[in-house]
mmCIF file of C-alpha atoms in Angstrom:
data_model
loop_
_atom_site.group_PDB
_atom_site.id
_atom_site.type_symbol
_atom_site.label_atom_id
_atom_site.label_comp_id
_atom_site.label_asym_id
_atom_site.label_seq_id
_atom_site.Cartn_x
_atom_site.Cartn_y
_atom_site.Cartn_z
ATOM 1 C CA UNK A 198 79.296 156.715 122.395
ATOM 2 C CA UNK A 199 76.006 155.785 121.390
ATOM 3 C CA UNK A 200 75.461 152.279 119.466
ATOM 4 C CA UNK A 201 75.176 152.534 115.214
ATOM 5 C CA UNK A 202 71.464 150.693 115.281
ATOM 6 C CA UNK A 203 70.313 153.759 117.979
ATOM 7 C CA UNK A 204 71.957 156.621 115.474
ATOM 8 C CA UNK A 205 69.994 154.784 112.551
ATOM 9 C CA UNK A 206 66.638 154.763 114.576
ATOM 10 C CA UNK A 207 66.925 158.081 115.979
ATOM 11 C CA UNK A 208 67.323 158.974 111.696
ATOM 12 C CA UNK A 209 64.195 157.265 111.453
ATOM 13 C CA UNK A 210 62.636 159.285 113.647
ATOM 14 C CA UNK A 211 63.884 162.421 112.666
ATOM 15 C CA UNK A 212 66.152 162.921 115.580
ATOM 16 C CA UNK A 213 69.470 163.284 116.338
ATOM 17 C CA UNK A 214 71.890 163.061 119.386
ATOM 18 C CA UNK A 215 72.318 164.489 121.610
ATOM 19 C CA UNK A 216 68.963 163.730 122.972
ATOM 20 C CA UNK A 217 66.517 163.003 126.294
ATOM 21 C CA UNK A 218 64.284 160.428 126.783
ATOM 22 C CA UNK A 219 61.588 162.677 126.717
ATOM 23 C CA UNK A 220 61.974 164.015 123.394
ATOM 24 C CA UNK A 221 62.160 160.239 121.851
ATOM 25 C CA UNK A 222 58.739 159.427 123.572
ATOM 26 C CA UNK A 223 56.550 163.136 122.208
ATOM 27 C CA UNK A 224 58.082 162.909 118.384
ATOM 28 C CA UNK A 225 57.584 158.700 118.556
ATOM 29 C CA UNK A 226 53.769 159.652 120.123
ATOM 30 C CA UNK A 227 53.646 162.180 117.045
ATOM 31 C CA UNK A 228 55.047 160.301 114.459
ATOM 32 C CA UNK A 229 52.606 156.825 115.927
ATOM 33 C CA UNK A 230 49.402 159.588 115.085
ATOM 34 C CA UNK A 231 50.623 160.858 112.111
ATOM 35 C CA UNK A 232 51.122 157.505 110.265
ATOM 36 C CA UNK A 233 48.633 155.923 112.020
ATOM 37 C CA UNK A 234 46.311 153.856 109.973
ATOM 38 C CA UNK A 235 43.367 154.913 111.367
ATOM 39 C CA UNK A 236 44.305 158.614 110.089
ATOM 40 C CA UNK A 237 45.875 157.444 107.163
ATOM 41 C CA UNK A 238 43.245 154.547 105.625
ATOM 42 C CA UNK A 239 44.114 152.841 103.203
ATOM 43 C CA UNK A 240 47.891 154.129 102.725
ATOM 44 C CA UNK A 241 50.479 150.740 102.483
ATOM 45 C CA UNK A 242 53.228 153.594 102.643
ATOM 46 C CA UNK A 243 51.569 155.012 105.851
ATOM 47 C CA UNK A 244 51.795 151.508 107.277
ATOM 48 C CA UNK A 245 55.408 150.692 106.415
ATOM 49 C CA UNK A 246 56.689 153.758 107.371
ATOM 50 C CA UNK A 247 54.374 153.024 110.861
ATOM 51 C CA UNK A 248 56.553 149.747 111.115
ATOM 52 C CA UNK A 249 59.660 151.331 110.760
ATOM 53 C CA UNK A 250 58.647 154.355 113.492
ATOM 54 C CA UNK A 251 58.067 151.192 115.989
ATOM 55 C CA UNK A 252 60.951 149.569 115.474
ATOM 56 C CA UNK A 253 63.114 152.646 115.738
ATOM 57 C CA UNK A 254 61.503 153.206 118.739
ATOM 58 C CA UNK A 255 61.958 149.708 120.291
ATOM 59 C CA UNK A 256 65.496 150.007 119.673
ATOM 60 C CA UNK A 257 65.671 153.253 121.592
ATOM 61 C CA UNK A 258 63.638 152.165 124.439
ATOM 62 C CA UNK A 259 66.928 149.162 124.704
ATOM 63 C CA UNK A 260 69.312 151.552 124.187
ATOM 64 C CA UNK A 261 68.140 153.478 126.704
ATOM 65 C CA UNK A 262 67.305 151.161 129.288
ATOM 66 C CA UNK A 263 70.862 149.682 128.651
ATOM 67 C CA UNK A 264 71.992 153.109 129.305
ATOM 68 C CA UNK A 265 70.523 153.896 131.924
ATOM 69 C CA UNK A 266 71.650 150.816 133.905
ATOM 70 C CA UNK A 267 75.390 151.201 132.933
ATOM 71 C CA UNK A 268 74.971 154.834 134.653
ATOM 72 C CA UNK A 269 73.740 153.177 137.745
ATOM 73 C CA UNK A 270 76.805 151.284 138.194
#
């Protein structure tokens, strides 16, 4: 089963399991452009909702990783 803080950062990202890799990396690359804040200057909400993209994401990139080693075994 996959861990509560990945389900809530894959709903940050607009995503939902079952899901690859792959597909985490091209919407987090689309989502990182869209609320960029070069593309977005001056927007605060831009920027928060930036923050909360890269977080989600670093919390998938564990998740996975952890993943991916427990399949090793």
């Amino acid at each position: 089963s996959i861990p509560h803080p990945a389900i809530e950062a894959l709903a940050v990202m607009g995503l939902a399991p079952p899901i690859e890799w792959e597909e985490v990396k091209a919407r987090y690359k689309a989502l990182a452009k869209k609320y960029h804040p070069d593309t977005n200057h001056p927007s605060k909400e831009a920027e928060e909702r930036l923050k909360k993209i890269n977080l989600a994401y670093s919390i998938l990139k564990l998740s996975y990783q952890n993943y991916t080693k427990l399949d090793e075994k």
